[in-house]
mmCIF file of N, CA and C in Angstrom:
data_model
loop_
_atom_site.group_PDB
_atom_site.id
_atom_site.type_symbol
_atom_site.label_atom_id
_atom_site.label_comp_id
_atom_site.label_asym_id
_atom_site.label_seq_id
_atom_site.Cartn_x
_atom_site.Cartn_y
_atom_site.Cartn_z
ATOM 1 N N GLN A 1 135.744 144.188 50.987
ATOM 2 C CA GLN A 1 136.648 143.231 50.366
ATOM 3 C C GLN A 1 135.962 141.876 50.319
ATOM 4 N N VAL A 2 135.811 141.328 49.133
ATOM 5 C CA VAL A 2 135.117 140.064 48.952
ATOM 6 C C VAL A 2 136.124 138.933 49.082
ATOM 7 N N HIS A 3 135.843 138.006 49.981
ATOM 8 C CA HIS A 3 136.743 136.893 50.185
ATOM 9 C C HIS A 3 136.270 135.620 49.498
ATOM 10 N N LEU A 4 134.957 135.408 49.525
ATOM 11 C CA LEU A 4 134.362 134.231 48.912
ATOM 12 C C LEU A 4 133.373 134.685 47.844
ATOM 13 N N VAL A 5 133.272 133.923 46.784
ATOM 14 C CA VAL A 5 132.370 134.264 45.696
ATOM 15 C C VAL A 5 131.452 133.091 45.414
ATOM 16 N N GLU A 6 130.150 133.337 45.561
ATOM 17 C CA GLU A 6 129.163 132.304 45.246
ATOM 18 C C GLU A 6 128.671 132.478 43.808
ATOM 19 N N SER A 7 128.287 131.380 43.196
ATOM 20 C CA SER A 7 127.689 131.420 41.866
ATOM 21 C C SER A 7 126.753 130.235 41.712
ATOM 22 N N GLY A 8 125.919 130.301 40.686
ATOM 23 C CA GLY A 8 125.038 129.183 40.383
ATOM 24 C C GLY A 8 123.584 129.381 40.749
ATOM 25 N N GLY A 9 123.269 130.477 41.402
ATOM 26 C CA GLY A 9 121.882 130.736 41.754
ATOM 27 C C GLY A 9 121.060 131.099 40.538
ATOM 28 N N GLY A 10 119.738 131.149 40.727
ATOM 29 C CA GLY A 10 118.862 131.508 39.630
ATOM 30 C C GLY A 10 117.436 131.132 39.916
ATOM 31 N N LEU A 11 116.650 131.116 38.852
ATOM 32 C CA LEU A 11 115.235 130.762 38.936
ATOM 33 C C LEU A 11 115.059 129.316 38.484
ATOM 34 N N VAL A 12 114.354 128.553 39.292
ATOM 35 C CA VAL A 12 114.129 127.141 38.962
ATOM 36 C C VAL A 12 112.712 126.777 39.370
ATOM 37 N N GLN A 13 112.131 125.829 38.653
ATOM 38 C CA GLN A 13 110.786 125.374 38.988
ATOM 39 C C GLN A 13 110.820 124.402 40.157
ATOM 40 N N PRO A 14 109.747 124.299 40.886
ATOM 41 C CA PRO A 14 109.693 123.311 41.972
ATOM 42 C C PRO A 14 110.025 121.917 41.445
ATOM 43 N N GLY A 15 110.836 121.214 42.223
ATOM 44 C CA GLY A 15 111.299 119.894 41.813
ATOM 45 C C GLY A 15 112.592 119.925 41.026
ATOM 46 N N GLY A 16 113.025 121.108 40.654
ATOM 47 C CA GLY A 16 114.244 121.248 39.873
ATOM 48 C C GLY A 16 115.500 121.218 40.722
ATOM 49 N N SER A 17 116.624 121.411 40.048
ATOM 50 C CA SER A 17 117.933 121.331 40.713
ATOM 51 C C SER A 17 118.801 122.518 40.335
ATOM 52 N N LEU A 18 119.692 122.853 41.244
ATOM 53 C CA LEU A 18 120.738 123.837 41.002
ATOM 54 C C LEU A 18 121.992 123.368 41.715
ATOM 55 N N ARG A 19 123.136 123.781 41.178
ATOM 56 C CA ARG A 19 124.393 123.539 41.884
ATOM 57 C C ARG A 19 125.062 124.886 42.126
ATOM 58 N N LEU A 20 125.244 125.171 43.409
ATOM 59 C CA LEU A 20 125.929 126.396 43.802
ATOM 60 C C LEU A 20 127.413 126.115 43.996
ATOM 61 N N SER A 21 128.223 127.108 43.660
ATOM 62 C CA SER A 21 129.660 127.009 43.863
ATOM 63 C C SER A 21 130.127 128.134 44.768
ATOM 64 N N CYS A 22 131.163 127.855 45.526
ATOM 65 C CA CYS A 22 131.776 128.833 46.421
ATOM 66 C C CYS A 22 133.274 128.748 46.214
ATOM 67 N N ALA A 23 133.879 129.821 45.757
ATOM 68 C CA ALA A 23 135.295 129.798 45.441
ATOM 69 C C ALA A 23 135.975 131.048 45.986
ATOM 70 N N THR A 24 137.283 130.965 46.107
ATOM 71 C CA THR A 24 138.071 132.117 46.522
ATOM 72 C C THR A 24 139.453 132.057 45.918
ATOM 73 N N SER A 25 140.012 133.205 45.640
ATOM 74 C CA SER A 25 141.404 133.318 45.218
ATOM 75 C C SER A 25 142.219 134.022 46.297
ATOM 76 N N ALA A 26 141.538 134.332 47.420
ATOM 77 C CA ALA A 26 142.186 135.119 48.467
ATOM 78 C C ALA A 26 142.974 134.268 49.455
ATOM 79 N N PHE A 27 142.573 133.008 49.611
ATOM 80 C CA PHE A 27 143.266 132.143 50.556
ATOM 81 C C PHE A 27 142.979 130.694 50.170
ATOM 82 N N THR A 28 143.659 129.787 50.848
ATOM 83 C CA THR A 28 143.509 128.368 50.537
ATOM 84 C C THR A 28 142.408 127.765 51.393
ATOM 85 N N LEU A 29 141.361 127.275 50.739
ATOM 86 C CA LEU A 29 140.253 126.683 51.473
ATOM 87 C C LEU A 29 140.633 125.375 52.158
ATOM 88 N N LEU A 30 141.758 124.835 51.793
ATOM 89 C CA LEU A 30 142.182 123.552 52.344
ATOM 90 C C LEU A 30 142.199 123.558 53.865
ATOM 91 N N TYR A 31 142.474 124.734 54.457
ATOM 92 C CA TYR A 31 142.610 124.818 55.906
ATOM 93 C C TYR A 31 141.343 125.305 56.595
ATOM 94 N N TYR A 32 140.244 125.334 55.837
ATOM 95 C CA TYR A 32 139.013 125.897 56.374
ATOM 96 C C TYR A 32 137.830 124.954 56.213
ATOM 97 N N GLY A 33 136.985 124.909 57.244
ATOM 98 C CA GLY A 33 135.667 124.346 57.046
ATOM 99 C C GLY A 33 134.828 125.372 56.293
ATOM 100 N N VAL A 34 133.863 124.871 55.527
ATOM 101 C CA VAL A 34 133.015 125.762 54.739
ATOM 102 C C VAL A 34 131.558 125.392 54.979
ATOM 103 N N GLY A 35 130.735 126.394 55.095
ATOM 104 C CA GLY A 35 129.311 126.165 55.286
ATOM 105 C C GLY A 35 128.485 126.963 54.305
ATOM 106 N N TRP A 36 127.263 126.465 54.067
ATOM 107 C CA TRP A 36 126.290 127.191 53.266
ATOM 108 C C TRP A 36 125.150 127.617 54.176
ATOM 109 N N PHE A 37 124.730 128.832 53.994
ATOM 110 C CA PHE A 37 123.671 129.432 54.785
ATOM 111 C C PHE A 37 122.695 130.109 53.837
ATOM 112 N N ARG A 38 121.498 130.377 54.312
ATOM 113 C CA ARG A 38 120.558 131.113 53.477
ATOM 114 C C ARG A 38 119.773 132.087 54.334
ATOM 115 N N LEU A 39 119.321 133.138 53.643
ATOM 116 C CA LEU A 39 118.535 134.172 54.301
ATOM 117 C C LEU A 39 117.328 134.462 53.430
ATOM 118 N N ALA A 40 116.164 134.157 53.971
ATOM 119 C CA ALA A 40 114.903 134.405 53.268
ATOM 120 C C ALA A 40 114.230 135.623 53.883
ATOM 121 N N PRO A 41 113.427 136.332 53.097
ATOM 122 C CA PRO A 41 112.747 137.517 53.629
ATOM 123 C C PRO A 41 111.937 137.192 54.873
ATOM 124 N N GLY A 42 112.147 137.987 55.903
ATOM 125 C CA GLY A 42 111.379 137.818 57.133
ATOM 126 C C GLY A 42 111.832 136.681 58.021
ATOM 127 N N LYS A 43 112.935 136.038 57.642
ATOM 128 C CA LYS A 43 113.433 134.905 58.443
ATOM 129 C C LYS A 43 114.864 135.157 58.881
ATOM 130 N N GLU A 44 115.289 134.406 59.873
ATOM 131 C CA GLU A 44 116.665 134.484 60.332
ATOM 132 C C GLU A 44 117.566 133.671 59.396
ATOM 133 N N ARG A 45 118.847 134.020 59.406
ATOM 134 C CA ARG A 45 119.798 133.254 58.609
ATOM 135 C C ARG A 45 119.827 131.815 59.102
ATOM 136 N N GLU A 46 119.797 130.896 58.175
ATOM 137 C CA GLU A 46 119.729 129.470 58.498
ATOM 138 C C GLU A 46 120.964 128.750 57.982
ATOM 139 N N GLY A 47 121.602 127.995 58.843
ATOM 140 C CA GLY A 47 122.727 127.170 58.434
ATOM 141 C C GLY A 47 122.213 125.895 57.795
ATOM 142 N N LEU A 48 122.657 125.583 56.588
ATOM 143 C CA LEU A 48 122.137 124.453 55.835
ATOM 144 C C LEU A 48 123.059 123.247 55.881
ATOM 145 N N SER A 49 124.328 123.473 55.640
ATOM 146 C CA SER A 49 125.253 122.360 55.537
ATOM 147 C C SER A 49 126.664 122.868 55.751
ATOM 148 N N CYS A 50 127.451 122.078 56.448
ATOM 149 C CA CYS A 50 128.832 122.458 56.737
ATOM 150 C C CYS A 50 129.738 121.263 56.534
ATOM 151 N N ILE A 51 130.964 121.542 56.137
ATOM 152 C CA ILE A 51 131.912 120.473 55.831
ATOM 153 C C ILE A 51 133.281 120.847 56.361
ATOM 154 N N ARG A 52 133.970 119.857 56.887
ATOM 155 C CA ARG A 52 135.323 120.087 57.374
ATOM 156 C C ARG A 52 136.297 120.190 56.204
ATOM 157 N N SER A 53 137.514 120.643 56.485
ATOM 158 C CA SER A 53 138.497 120.841 55.427
ATOM 159 C C SER A 53 138.842 119.537 54.719
ATOM 160 N N THR A 54 138.805 118.438 55.434
ATOM 161 C CA THR A 54 139.140 117.151 54.833
ATOM 162 C C THR A 54 138.020 116.634 53.944
ATOM 163 N N GLY A 55 136.819 117.143 54.142
ATOM 164 C CA GLY A 55 135.685 116.714 53.333
ATOM 165 C C GLY A 55 135.104 115.386 53.721
ATOM 166 N N ASN A 56 135.576 114.787 54.796
ATOM 167 C CA ASN A 56 135.089 113.466 55.154
ATOM 168 C C ASN A 56 133.964 113.496 56.172
ATOM 169 N N THR A 57 133.586 114.697 56.609
ATOM 170 C CA THR A 57 132.481 114.830 57.555
ATOM 171 C C THR A 57 131.619 115.995 57.120
ATOM 172 N N THR A 58 130.317 115.738 57.072
ATOM 173 C CA THR A 58 129.386 116.765 56.601
ATOM 174 C C THR A 58 128.156 116.789 57.501
ATOM 175 N N TYR A 59 127.659 117.980 57.745
ATOM 176 C CA TYR A 59 126.438 118.171 58.531
ATOM 177 C C TYR A 59 125.356 118.768 57.625
ATOM 178 N N TYR A 60 124.124 118.314 57.804
ATOM 179 C CA TYR A 60 122.991 118.870 57.081
ATOM 180 C C TYR A 60 121.878 119.232 58.053
ATOM 181 N N ALA A 61 121.272 120.378 57.823
ATOM 182 C CA ALA A 61 120.081 120.727 58.575
ATOM 183 C C ALA A 61 118.925 119.838 58.132
ATOM 184 N N ASP A 62 117.987 119.619 59.023
ATOM 185 C CA ASP A 62 116.847 118.758 58.698
ATOM 186 C C ASP A 62 116.073 119.262 57.483
ATOM 187 N N SER A 63 116.052 120.570 57.308
ATOM 188 C CA SER A 63 115.265 121.156 56.216
ATOM 189 C C SER A 63 115.798 120.785 54.837
ATOM 190 N N VAL A 64 117.063 120.356 54.761
ATOM 191 C CA VAL A 64 117.646 120.057 53.449
ATOM 192 C C VAL A 64 118.201 118.640 53.361
ATOM 193 N N LYS A 65 118.174 117.921 54.448
ATOM 194 C CA LYS A 65 118.746 116.571 54.475
ATOM 195 C C LYS A 65 118.041 115.687 53.457
ATOM 196 N N GLY A 66 118.811 114.984 52.667
ATOM 197 C CA GLY A 66 118.256 114.102 51.646
ATOM 198 C C GLY A 66 118.026 114.798 50.314
ATOM 199 N N ARG A 67 118.083 116.126 50.303
ATOM 200 C CA ARG A 67 117.877 116.871 49.051
ATOM 201 C C ARG A 67 119.142 117.617 48.616
ATOM 202 N N PHE A 68 119.916 118.099 49.566
ATOM 203 C CA PHE A 68 121.129 118.867 49.263
ATOM 204 C C PHE A 68 122.354 118.020 49.559
ATOM 205 N N THR A 69 123.391 118.213 48.760
ATOM 206 C CA THR A 69 124.661 117.516 48.971
ATOM 207 C C THR A 69 125.801 118.519 48.887
ATOM 208 N N LEU A 70 126.602 118.523 49.926
ATOM 209 C CA LEU A 70 127.759 119.421 50.002
ATOM 210 C C LEU A 70 129.021 118.644 49.678
ATOM 211 N N SER A 71 129.857 119.223 48.833
ATOM 212 C CA SER A 71 131.123 118.577 48.501
ATOM 213 C C SER A 71 132.170 119.655 48.279
ATOM 214 N N ARG A 72 133.413 119.236 48.245
ATOM 215 C CA ARG A 72 134.485 120.192 48.039
ATOM 216 C C ARG A 72 135.563 119.602 47.161
ATOM 217 N N ASP A 73 136.188 120.462 46.390
ATOM 218 C CA ASP A 73 137.322 120.083 45.559
ATOM 219 C C ASP A 73 138.458 121.013 45.969
ATOM 220 N N ASN A 74 139.294 120.543 46.858
ATOM 221 C CA ASN A 74 140.365 121.396 47.374
ATOM 222 C C ASN A 74 141.363 121.763 46.287
ATOM 223 N N ALA A 75 141.513 120.920 45.288
ATOM 224 C CA ALA A 75 142.427 121.239 44.186
ATOM 225 C C ALA A 75 141.942 122.458 43.407
ATOM 226 N N LYS A 76 140.607 122.635 43.362
ATOM 227 C CA LYS A 76 140.026 123.782 42.672
ATOM 228 C C LYS A 76 139.674 124.909 43.638
ATOM 229 N N ASN A 77 139.962 124.674 44.931
ATOM 230 C CA ASN A 77 139.656 125.698 45.942
ATOM 231 C C ASN A 77 138.188 126.096 45.888
ATOM 232 N N THR A 78 137.335 125.093 45.749
ATOM 233 C CA THR A 78 135.911 125.338 45.531
ATOM 234 C C THR A 78 135.077 124.355 46.342
ATOM 235 N N VAL A 79 133.956 124.848 46.827
ATOM 236 C CA VAL A 79 132.986 124.014 47.526
ATOM 237 C C VAL A 79 131.664 124.113 46.769
ATOM 238 N N TYR A 80 130.961 123.004 46.692
ATOM 239 C CA TYR A 80 129.725 122.934 45.924
ATOM 240 C C TYR A 80 128.547 122.556 46.813
ATOM 241 N N LEU A 81 127.382 123.079 46.469
ATOM 242 C CA LEU A 81 126.145 122.658 47.107
ATOM 243 C C LEU A 81 125.187 122.232 46.004
ATOM 244 N N GLN A 82 124.988 120.930 45.874
ATOM 245 C CA GLN A 82 124.044 120.389 44.917
ATOM 246 C C GLN A 82 122.668 120.376 45.564
ATOM 247 N N MET A 83 121.723 121.046 44.941
ATOM 248 C CA MET A 83 120.385 121.173 45.514
ATOM 249 C C MET A 83 119.388 120.512 44.575
ATOM 250 N N ASN A 84 118.755 119.459 45.052
ATOM 251 C CA ASN A 84 117.777 118.724 44.253
ATOM 252 C C ASN A 84 116.393 118.851 44.880
ATOM 253 N N ASN A 85 115.378 118.545 44.088
ATOM 254 C CA ASN A 85 113.996 118.576 44.562
ATOM 255 C C ASN A 85 113.687 119.891 45.284
ATOM 256 N N LEU A 86 114.011 120.969 44.629
ATOM 257 C CA LEU A 86 113.833 122.281 45.251
ATOM 258 C C LEU A 86 112.370 122.613 45.443
ATOM 259 N N LYS A 87 112.104 123.323 46.534
ATOM 260 C CA LYS A 87 110.746 123.685 46.912
ATOM 261 C C LYS A 87 110.635 125.214 46.983
ATOM 262 N N PRO A 88 109.434 125.751 46.855
ATOM 263 C CA PRO A 88 109.282 127.214 46.963
ATOM 264 C C PRO A 88 109.861 127.776 48.258
ATOM 265 N N GLU A 89 109.789 127.010 49.330
ATOM 266 C CA GLU A 89 110.319 127.498 50.610
ATOM 267 C C GLU A 89 111.847 127.528 50.644
ATOM 268 N N ASP A 90 112.492 127.021 49.592
ATOM 269 C CA ASP A 90 113.952 127.139 49.494
ATOM 270 C C ASP A 90 114.366 128.486 48.903
ATOM 271 N N THR A 91 113.415 129.294 48.494
ATOM 272 C CA THR A 91 113.724 130.605 47.943
ATOM 273 C C THR A 91 114.412 131.470 48.991
ATOM 274 N N ALA A 92 115.598 131.969 48.654
ATOM 275 C CA ALA A 92 116.397 132.744 49.595
ATOM 276 C C ALA A 92 117.666 133.204 48.889
ATOM 277 N N VAL A 93 118.429 134.028 49.571
ATOM 278 C CA VAL A 93 119.796 134.321 49.147
ATOM 279 C C VAL A 93 120.710 133.337 49.871
ATOM 280 N N TYR A 94 121.548 132.670 49.117
ATOM 281 C CA TYR A 94 122.425 131.636 49.657
ATOM 282 C C TYR A 94 123.843 132.170 49.776
ATOM 283 N N TYR A 95 124.430 131.951 50.922
ATOM 284 C CA TYR A 95 125.770 132.432 51.236
ATOM 285 C C TYR A 95 126.673 131.264 51.611
ATOM 286 N N CYS A 96 127.936 131.362 51.227
ATOM 287 C CA CYS A 96 128.919 130.446 51.783
ATOM 288 C C CYS A 96 129.809 131.232 52.742
ATOM 289 N N ALA A 97 130.386 130.510 53.669
ATOM 290 C CA ALA A 97 131.234 131.116 54.681
ATOM 291 C C ALA A 97 132.299 130.115 55.086
ATOM 292 N N ALA A 98 133.415 130.630 55.575
ATOM 293 C CA ALA A 98 134.542 129.771 55.937
ATOM 294 C C ALA A 98 134.985 130.044 57.365
ATOM 295 N N LEU A 99 135.445 128.976 58.007
ATOM 296 C CA LEU A 99 135.939 129.050 59.379
ATOM 297 C C LEU A 99 137.174 128.177 59.473
ATOM 298 N N GLY A 100 138.236 128.720 60.046
ATOM 299 C CA GLY A 100 139.462 127.967 60.195
ATOM 300 C C GLY A 100 139.216 126.631 60.862
ATOM 301 N N ASN A 101 139.773 125.578 60.310
ATOM 302 C CA ASN A 101 139.505 124.232 60.812
ATOM 303 C C ASN A 101 139.832 124.089 62.290
ATOM 304 N N TRP A 102 140.803 124.829 62.735
ATOM 305 C CA TRP A 102 141.235 124.730 64.135
ATOM 306 C C TRP A 102 140.228 125.357 65.094
ATOM 307 N N ARG A 103 139.253 126.102 64.539
ATOM 308 C CA ARG A 103 138.268 126.765 65.371
ATOM 309 C C ARG A 103 136.938 126.011 65.417
ATOM 310 N N ILE A 104 136.846 124.947 64.640
ATOM 311 C CA ILE A 104 135.591 124.197 64.586
ATOM 312 C C ILE A 104 135.503 123.249 65.775
ATOM 313 N N THR A 105 134.385 123.315 66.498
ATOM 314 C CA THR A 105 134.142 122.354 67.579
ATOM 315 C C THR A 105 133.356 121.177 66.997
ATOM 316 N N THR A 106 132.131 121.455 66.603
ATOM 317 C CA THR A 106 131.340 120.459 65.882
ATOM 318 C C THR A 106 130.775 121.133 64.636
ATOM 319 N N LEU A 107 130.424 120.334 63.636
ATOM 320 C CA LEU A 107 129.848 120.917 62.430
ATOM 321 C C LEU A 107 128.461 121.501 62.713
ATOM 322 N N HIS A 108 127.750 120.914 63.671
ATOM 323 C CA HIS A 108 126.456 121.481 64.064
ATOM 324 C C HIS A 108 126.656 122.893 64.604
ATOM 325 N N ASP A 109 127.658 123.063 65.465
ATOM 326 C CA ASP A 109 127.945 124.401 65.994
ATOM 327 C C ASP A 109 128.383 125.338 64.886
ATOM 328 N N MET A 110 129.207 124.833 63.980
ATOM 329 C CA MET A 110 129.657 125.677 62.867
ATOM 330 C C MET A 110 128.466 126.170 62.067
ATOM 331 N N CYS A 111 127.519 125.284 61.779
ATOM 332 C CA CYS A 111 126.340 125.689 61.014
ATOM 333 C C CYS A 111 125.404 126.572 61.832
ATOM 334 N N SER A 112 125.608 126.610 63.130
ATOM 335 C CA SER A 112 124.866 127.539 63.983
ATOM 336 C C SER A 112 125.641 128.833 64.186
ATOM 337 N N MET A 113 126.748 128.960 63.413
ATOM 338 C CA MET A 113 127.595 130.155 63.456
ATOM 339 C C MET A 113 128.196 130.367 64.839
ATOM 340 N N ARG A 114 128.632 129.241 65.429
ATOM 341 C CA ARG A 114 129.356 129.269 66.699
ATOM 342 C C ARG A 114 130.682 128.590 66.494
ATOM 343 N N PRO A 115 131.833 129.300 66.503
ATOM 344 C CA PRO A 115 131.943 130.752 66.631
ATOM 345 C C PRO A 115 131.539 131.467 65.336
ATOM 346 N N ASP A 116 131.618 132.762 65.330
ATOM 347 C CA ASP A 116 131.316 133.527 64.118
ATOM 348 C C ASP A 116 132.217 133.075 62.982
ATOM 349 N N MET A 117 131.656 133.007 61.789
ATOM 350 C CA MET A 117 132.421 132.644 60.615
ATOM 351 C C MET A 117 133.431 133.737 60.299
ATOM 352 N N GLU A 118 134.570 133.336 59.761
ATOM 353 C CA GLU A 118 135.629 134.299 59.495
ATOM 354 C C GLU A 118 135.448 135.038 58.177
ATOM 355 N N TYR A 119 134.972 134.320 57.179
ATOM 356 C CA TYR A 119 134.819 134.916 55.865
ATOM 357 C C TYR A 119 133.435 134.594 55.313
ATOM 358 N N TRP A 120 132.840 135.548 54.634
ATOM 359 C CA TRP A 120 131.548 135.391 53.999
ATOM 360 C C TRP A 120 131.617 135.814 52.541
ATOM 361 N N GLY A 121 130.751 135.230 51.739
ATOM 362 C CA GLY A 121 130.537 135.726 50.391
ATOM 363 C C GLY A 121 129.402 136.723 50.391
ATOM 364 N N GLU A 122 129.120 137.253 49.225
ATOM 365 C CA GLU A 122 128.062 138.254 49.097
ATOM 366 C C GLU A 122 126.708 137.646 48.771
ATOM 367 N N GLY A 123 126.677 136.360 48.510
ATOM 368 C CA GLY A 123 125.415 135.675 48.295
ATOM 369 C C GLY A 123 125.014 135.544 46.845
ATOM 370 N N THR A 124 124.220 134.508 46.588
ATOM 371 C CA THR A 124 123.637 134.298 45.272
ATOM 372 C C THR A 124 122.155 133.970 45.475
ATOM 373 N N PRO A 125 121.262 134.641 44.743
ATOM 374 C CA PRO A 125 119.837 134.422 44.976
ATOM 375 C C PRO A 125 119.326 133.166 44.282
ATOM 376 N N VAL A 126 118.446 132.472 44.981
ATOM 377 C CA VAL A 126 117.768 131.297 44.442
ATOM 378 C C VAL A 126 116.265 131.525 44.573
ATOM 379 N N THR A 127 115.569 131.388 43.466
ATOM 380 C CA THR A 127 114.120 131.527 43.465
ATOM 381 C C THR A 127 113.509 130.256 42.912
ATOM 382 N N VAL A 128 112.642 129.653 43.700
ATOM 383 C CA VAL A 128 111.952 128.441 43.275
ATOM 384 C C VAL A 128 110.487 128.786 43.065
ATOM 385 N N SER A 129 110.084 128.786 41.812
ATOM 386 C CA SER A 129 108.730 129.220 41.485
ATOM 387 C C SER A 129 108.329 128.668 40.135
ATOM 388 N N SER A 130 107.041 128.389 40.000
ATOM 389 C CA SER A 130 106.526 127.947 38.712
ATOM 390 C C SER A 130 106.021 129.130 37.890
#
């Protein structure tokens, strides 16, 4: 059963941009923090950015800080990840996940998947290559 749906992935040249979207019709994201994660071949899943339900606090991993921007539109039940200045090492499958706001301790912990995320999408692939 798919709870979250990611879109916006694709092939982009180094230095290019993509905007990923994460949406659901299964529940209201208003009550959930949402995070973006990625999984590259041969690597562990990496938490990139997490945002609280209010959208007024955001965490970024060092690997994407200054290049990626996380935002949410609760009216559209959608969360976005704007990715700029993409690099070949950003190539991965990107996933969004949701965690009830009442279960979030810190956004750093949330992006470290502590506690386990409640809902996951199936992922959207991003390839950065010339």
